[in-house]
PDB file of C-alpha atoms in Angstrom:
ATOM      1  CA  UNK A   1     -29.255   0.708   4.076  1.00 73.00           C
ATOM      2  CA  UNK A   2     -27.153   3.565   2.426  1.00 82.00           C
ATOM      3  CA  UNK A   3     -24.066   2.408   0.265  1.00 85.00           C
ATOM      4  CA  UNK A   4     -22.253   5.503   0.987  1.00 85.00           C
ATOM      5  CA  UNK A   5     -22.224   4.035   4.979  1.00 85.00           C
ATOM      6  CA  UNK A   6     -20.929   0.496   3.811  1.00 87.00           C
ATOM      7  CA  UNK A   7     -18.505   1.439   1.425  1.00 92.00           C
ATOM      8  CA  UNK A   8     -16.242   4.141   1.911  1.00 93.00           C
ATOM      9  CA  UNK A   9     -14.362   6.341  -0.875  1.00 93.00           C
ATOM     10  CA  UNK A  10     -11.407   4.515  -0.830  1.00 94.00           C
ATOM     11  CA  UNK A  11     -13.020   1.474  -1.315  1.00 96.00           C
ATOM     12  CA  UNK A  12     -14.840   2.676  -4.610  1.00 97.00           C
ATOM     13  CA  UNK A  13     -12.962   2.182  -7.945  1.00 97.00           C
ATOM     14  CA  UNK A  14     -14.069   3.267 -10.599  1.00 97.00           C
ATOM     15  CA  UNK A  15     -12.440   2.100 -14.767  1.00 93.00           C
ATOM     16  CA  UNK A  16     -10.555  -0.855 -13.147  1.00 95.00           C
ATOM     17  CA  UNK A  17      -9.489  -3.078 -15.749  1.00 96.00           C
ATOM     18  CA  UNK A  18      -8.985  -6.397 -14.953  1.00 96.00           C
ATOM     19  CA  UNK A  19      -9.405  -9.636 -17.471  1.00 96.00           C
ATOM     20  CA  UNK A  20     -10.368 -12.446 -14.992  1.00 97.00           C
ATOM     21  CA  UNK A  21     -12.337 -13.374 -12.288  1.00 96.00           C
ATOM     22  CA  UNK A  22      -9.252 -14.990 -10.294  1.00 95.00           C
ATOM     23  CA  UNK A  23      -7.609 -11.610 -10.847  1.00 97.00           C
ATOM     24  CA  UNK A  24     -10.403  -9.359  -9.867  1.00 97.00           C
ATOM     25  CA  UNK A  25     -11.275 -11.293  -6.894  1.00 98.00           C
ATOM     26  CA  UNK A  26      -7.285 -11.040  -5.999  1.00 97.00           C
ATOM     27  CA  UNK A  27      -7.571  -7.269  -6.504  1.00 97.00           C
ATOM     28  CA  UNK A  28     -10.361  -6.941  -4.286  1.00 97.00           C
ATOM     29  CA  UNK A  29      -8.005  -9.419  -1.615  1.00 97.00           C
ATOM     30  CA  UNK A  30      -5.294  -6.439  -2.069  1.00 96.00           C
ATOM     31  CA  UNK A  31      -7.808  -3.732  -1.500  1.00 96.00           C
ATOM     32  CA  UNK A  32      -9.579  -5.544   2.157  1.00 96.00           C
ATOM     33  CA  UNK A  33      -6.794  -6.438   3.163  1.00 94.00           C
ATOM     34  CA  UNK A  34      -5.328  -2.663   3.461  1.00 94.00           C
ATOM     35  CA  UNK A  35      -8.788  -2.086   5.212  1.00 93.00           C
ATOM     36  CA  UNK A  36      -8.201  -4.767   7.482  1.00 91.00           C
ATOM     37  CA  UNK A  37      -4.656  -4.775   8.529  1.00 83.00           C
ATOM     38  CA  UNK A  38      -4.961  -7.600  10.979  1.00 87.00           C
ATOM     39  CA  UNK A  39      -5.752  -9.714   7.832  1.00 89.00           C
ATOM     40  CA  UNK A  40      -4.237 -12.044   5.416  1.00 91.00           C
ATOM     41  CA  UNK A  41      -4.658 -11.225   1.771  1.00 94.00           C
ATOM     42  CA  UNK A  42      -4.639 -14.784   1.359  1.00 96.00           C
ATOM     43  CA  UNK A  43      -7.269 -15.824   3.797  1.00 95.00           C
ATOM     44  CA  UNK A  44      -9.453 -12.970   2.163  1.00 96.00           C
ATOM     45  CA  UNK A  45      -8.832 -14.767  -1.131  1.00 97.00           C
ATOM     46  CA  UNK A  46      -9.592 -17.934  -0.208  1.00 97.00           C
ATOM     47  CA  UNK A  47     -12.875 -16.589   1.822  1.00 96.00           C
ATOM     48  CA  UNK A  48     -14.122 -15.170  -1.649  1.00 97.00           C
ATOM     49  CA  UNK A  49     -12.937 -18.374  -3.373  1.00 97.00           C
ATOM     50  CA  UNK A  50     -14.302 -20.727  -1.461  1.00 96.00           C
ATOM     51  CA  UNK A  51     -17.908 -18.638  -1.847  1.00 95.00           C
ATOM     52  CA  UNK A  52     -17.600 -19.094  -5.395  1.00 96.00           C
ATOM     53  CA  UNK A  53     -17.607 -22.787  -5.238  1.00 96.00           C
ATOM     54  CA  UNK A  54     -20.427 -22.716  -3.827  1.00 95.00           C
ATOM     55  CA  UNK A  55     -22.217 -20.915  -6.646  1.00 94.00           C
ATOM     56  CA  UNK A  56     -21.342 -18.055  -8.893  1.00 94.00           C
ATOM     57  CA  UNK A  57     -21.837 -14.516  -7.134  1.00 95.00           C
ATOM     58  CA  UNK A  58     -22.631 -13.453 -10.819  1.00 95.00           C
ATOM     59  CA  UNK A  59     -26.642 -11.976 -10.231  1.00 94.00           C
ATOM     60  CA  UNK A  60     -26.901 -11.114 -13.680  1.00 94.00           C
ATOM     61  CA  UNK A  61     -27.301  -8.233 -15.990  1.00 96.00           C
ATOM     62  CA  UNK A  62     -23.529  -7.449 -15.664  1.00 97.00           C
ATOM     63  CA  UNK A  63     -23.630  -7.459 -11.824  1.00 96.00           C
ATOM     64  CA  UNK A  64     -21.727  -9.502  -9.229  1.00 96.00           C
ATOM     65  CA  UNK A  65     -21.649  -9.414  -5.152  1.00 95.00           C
ATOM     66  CA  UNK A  66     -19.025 -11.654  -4.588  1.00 96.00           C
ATOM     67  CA  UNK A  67     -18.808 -11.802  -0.973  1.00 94.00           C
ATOM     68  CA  UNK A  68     -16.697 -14.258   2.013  1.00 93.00           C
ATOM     69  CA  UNK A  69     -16.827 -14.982   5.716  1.00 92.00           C
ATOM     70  CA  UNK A  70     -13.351 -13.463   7.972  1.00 92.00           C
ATOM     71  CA  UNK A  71     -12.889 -14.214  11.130  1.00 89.00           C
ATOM     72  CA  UNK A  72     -11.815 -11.642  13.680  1.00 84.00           C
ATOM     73  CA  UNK A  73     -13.817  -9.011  11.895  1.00 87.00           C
ATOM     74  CA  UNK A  74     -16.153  -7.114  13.630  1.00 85.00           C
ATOM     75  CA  UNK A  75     -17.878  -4.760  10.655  1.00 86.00           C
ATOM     76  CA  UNK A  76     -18.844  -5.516   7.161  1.00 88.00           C
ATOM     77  CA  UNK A  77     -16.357  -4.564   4.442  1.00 92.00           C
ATOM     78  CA  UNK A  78     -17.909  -3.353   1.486  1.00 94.00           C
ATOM     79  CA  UNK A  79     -15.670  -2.645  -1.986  1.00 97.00           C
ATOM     80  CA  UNK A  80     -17.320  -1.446  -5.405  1.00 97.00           C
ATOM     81  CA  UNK A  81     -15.384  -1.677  -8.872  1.00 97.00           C
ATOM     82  CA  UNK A  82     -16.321  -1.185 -11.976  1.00 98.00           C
ATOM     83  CA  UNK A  83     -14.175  -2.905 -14.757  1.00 97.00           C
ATOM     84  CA  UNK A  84     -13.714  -1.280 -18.124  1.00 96.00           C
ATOM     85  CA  UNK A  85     -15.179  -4.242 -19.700  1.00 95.00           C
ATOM     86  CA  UNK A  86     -17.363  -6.901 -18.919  1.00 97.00           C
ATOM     87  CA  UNK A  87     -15.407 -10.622 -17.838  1.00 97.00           C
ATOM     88  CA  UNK A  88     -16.761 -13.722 -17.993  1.00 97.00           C
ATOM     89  CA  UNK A  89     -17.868 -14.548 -14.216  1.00 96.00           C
ATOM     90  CA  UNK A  90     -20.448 -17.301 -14.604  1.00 94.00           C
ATOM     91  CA  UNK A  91     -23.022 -15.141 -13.742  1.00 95.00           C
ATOM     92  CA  UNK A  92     -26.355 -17.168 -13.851  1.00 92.00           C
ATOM     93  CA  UNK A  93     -27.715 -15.058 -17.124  1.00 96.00           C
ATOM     94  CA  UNK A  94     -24.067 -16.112 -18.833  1.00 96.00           C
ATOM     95  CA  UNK A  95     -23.856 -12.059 -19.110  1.00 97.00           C
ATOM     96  CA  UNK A  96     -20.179 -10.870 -18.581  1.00 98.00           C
ATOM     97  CA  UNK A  97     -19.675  -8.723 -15.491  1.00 98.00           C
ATOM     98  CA  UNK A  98     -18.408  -4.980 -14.846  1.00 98.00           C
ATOM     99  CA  UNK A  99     -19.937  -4.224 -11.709  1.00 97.00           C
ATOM    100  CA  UNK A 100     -18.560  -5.463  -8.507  1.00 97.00           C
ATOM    101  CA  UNK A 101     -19.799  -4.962  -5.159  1.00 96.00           C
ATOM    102  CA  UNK A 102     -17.764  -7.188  -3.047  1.00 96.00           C
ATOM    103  CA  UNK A 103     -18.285  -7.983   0.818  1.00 94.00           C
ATOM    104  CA  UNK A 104     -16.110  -9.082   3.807  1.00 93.00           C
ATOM    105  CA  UNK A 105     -18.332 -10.385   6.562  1.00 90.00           C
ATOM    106  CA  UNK A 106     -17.829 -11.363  10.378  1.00 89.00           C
ATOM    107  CA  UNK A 107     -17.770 -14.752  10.472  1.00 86.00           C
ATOM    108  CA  UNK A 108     -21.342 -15.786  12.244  1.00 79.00           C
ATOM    109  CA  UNK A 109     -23.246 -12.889  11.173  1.00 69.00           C
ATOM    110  CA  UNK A 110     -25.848 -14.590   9.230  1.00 69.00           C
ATOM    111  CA  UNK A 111     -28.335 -12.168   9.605  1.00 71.00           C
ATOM    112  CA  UNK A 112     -26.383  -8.954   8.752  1.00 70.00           C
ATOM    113  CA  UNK A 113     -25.000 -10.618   6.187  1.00 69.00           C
ATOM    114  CA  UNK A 114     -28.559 -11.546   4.631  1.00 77.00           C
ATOM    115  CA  UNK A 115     -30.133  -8.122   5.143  1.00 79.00           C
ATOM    116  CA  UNK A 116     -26.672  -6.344   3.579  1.00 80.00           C
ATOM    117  CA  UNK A 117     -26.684  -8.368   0.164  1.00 81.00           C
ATOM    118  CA  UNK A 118     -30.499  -7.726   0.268  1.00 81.00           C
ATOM    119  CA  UNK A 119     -29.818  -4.297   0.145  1.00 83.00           C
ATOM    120  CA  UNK A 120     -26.985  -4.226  -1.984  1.00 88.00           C
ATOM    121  CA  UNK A 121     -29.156  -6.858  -4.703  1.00 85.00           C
ATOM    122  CA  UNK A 122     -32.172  -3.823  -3.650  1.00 86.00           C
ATOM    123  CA  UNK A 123     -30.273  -0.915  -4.748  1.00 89.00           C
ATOM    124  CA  UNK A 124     -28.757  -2.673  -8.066  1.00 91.00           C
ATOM    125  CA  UNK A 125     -32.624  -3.169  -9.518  1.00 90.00           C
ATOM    126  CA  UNK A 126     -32.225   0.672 -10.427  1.00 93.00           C
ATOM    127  CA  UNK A 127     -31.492   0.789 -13.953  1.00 95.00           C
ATOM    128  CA  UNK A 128     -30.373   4.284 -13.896  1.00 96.00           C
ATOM    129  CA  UNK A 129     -27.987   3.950 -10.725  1.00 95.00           C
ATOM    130  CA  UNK A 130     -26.676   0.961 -12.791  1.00 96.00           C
ATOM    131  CA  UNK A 131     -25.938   3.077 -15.745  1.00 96.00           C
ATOM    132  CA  UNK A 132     -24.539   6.009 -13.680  1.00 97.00           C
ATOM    133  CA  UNK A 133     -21.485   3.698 -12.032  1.00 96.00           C
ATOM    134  CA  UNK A 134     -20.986   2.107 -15.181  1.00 97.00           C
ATOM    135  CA  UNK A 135     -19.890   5.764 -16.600  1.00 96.00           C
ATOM    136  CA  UNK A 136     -18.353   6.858 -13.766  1.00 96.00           C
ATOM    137  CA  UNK A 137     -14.693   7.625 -15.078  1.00 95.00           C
ATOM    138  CA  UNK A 138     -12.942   8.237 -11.602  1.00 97.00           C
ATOM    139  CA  UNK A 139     -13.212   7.036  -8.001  1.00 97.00           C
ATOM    140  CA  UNK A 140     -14.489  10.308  -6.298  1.00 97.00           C
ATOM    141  CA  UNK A 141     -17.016  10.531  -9.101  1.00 97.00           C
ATOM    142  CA  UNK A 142     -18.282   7.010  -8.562  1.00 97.00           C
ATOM    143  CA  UNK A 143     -18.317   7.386  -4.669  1.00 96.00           C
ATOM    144  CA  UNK A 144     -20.230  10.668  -5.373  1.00 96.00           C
ATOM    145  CA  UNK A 145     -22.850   8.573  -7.657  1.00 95.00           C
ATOM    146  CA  UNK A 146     -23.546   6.386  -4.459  1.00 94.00           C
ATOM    147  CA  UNK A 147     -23.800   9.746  -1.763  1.00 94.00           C
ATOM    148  CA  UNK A 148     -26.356  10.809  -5.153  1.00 93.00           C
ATOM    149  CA  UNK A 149     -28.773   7.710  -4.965  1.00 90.00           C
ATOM    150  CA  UNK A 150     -28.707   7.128  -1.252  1.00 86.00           C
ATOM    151  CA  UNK A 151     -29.922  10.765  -0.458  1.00 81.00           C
TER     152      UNK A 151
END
């Protein structure tokens, strides 16, 4: 699965700087929510929330995928930030986090669901793509970075 098709240029942010995880995962509310204009911010918020709860979206080595169910949707909404600086985000290495890829799935789609964080977790294993979004310095550039790896 390419990035570039999940996540689309306006959806890639690049030198965000946020200072929590509540705040982040708001931010990331604010940006779906423009994406999905039949949405709630809040339901979007508590989707991602209630994910959490479950278990830290944190993968490790400065990388999180945190990800919630919507109903009503009928595509995958993918998001990437990168922060300025690392936050704490209870990531299962206790590593802070600056890389967010962030998904808003259709409610029921197990499968997709499974084979897009798959991907996503795939992709991330790339040292150098890592380093590459982590110095991206503007959103174009970073959305260019993903066109870059997928090709």
């Amino acid at each position: 699965m390419k990035l570039s098709a999940l996540i689309s240029e306006d959806c890639s942010k690049a030198a965000v700087l946020f200072n929590s995880k509540k705040r982040i995962l708001q931010y990331i509310s604010e940006l779906a929510q423009q994406k999905i204009p039949d949405s709630n911010q809040h339901d979007i918020l508590e989707a991602l929330l209630n994910r959490e709860k479950l278990g830290s979206t944190g993968i490790g080595k400065g990388i999180a995928i945190p990800h919630g169910r919507l109903s009503g949707l009928d595509k995958v909404l993918a998001i990437i930030l990168v922060n300025q600086q690392a936050i704490p985000f209870d990531a299962y290495d206790d590593r802070d986090v600056d890389v967010f890829i962030a998904l808003i799935v259709p409610d029921g789609e197990n499968k997709q669901h499974l084979e897009t964080l798959a991907s996503i977790a795939d992709k991330l294993k790339n040292k150098v793509f890592c380093k590459r979004i982590r110095q991206a310095t503007n959103d174009k550039e970073l959305y260019q970075i993903l066109v870059e790896f997928d090709n």
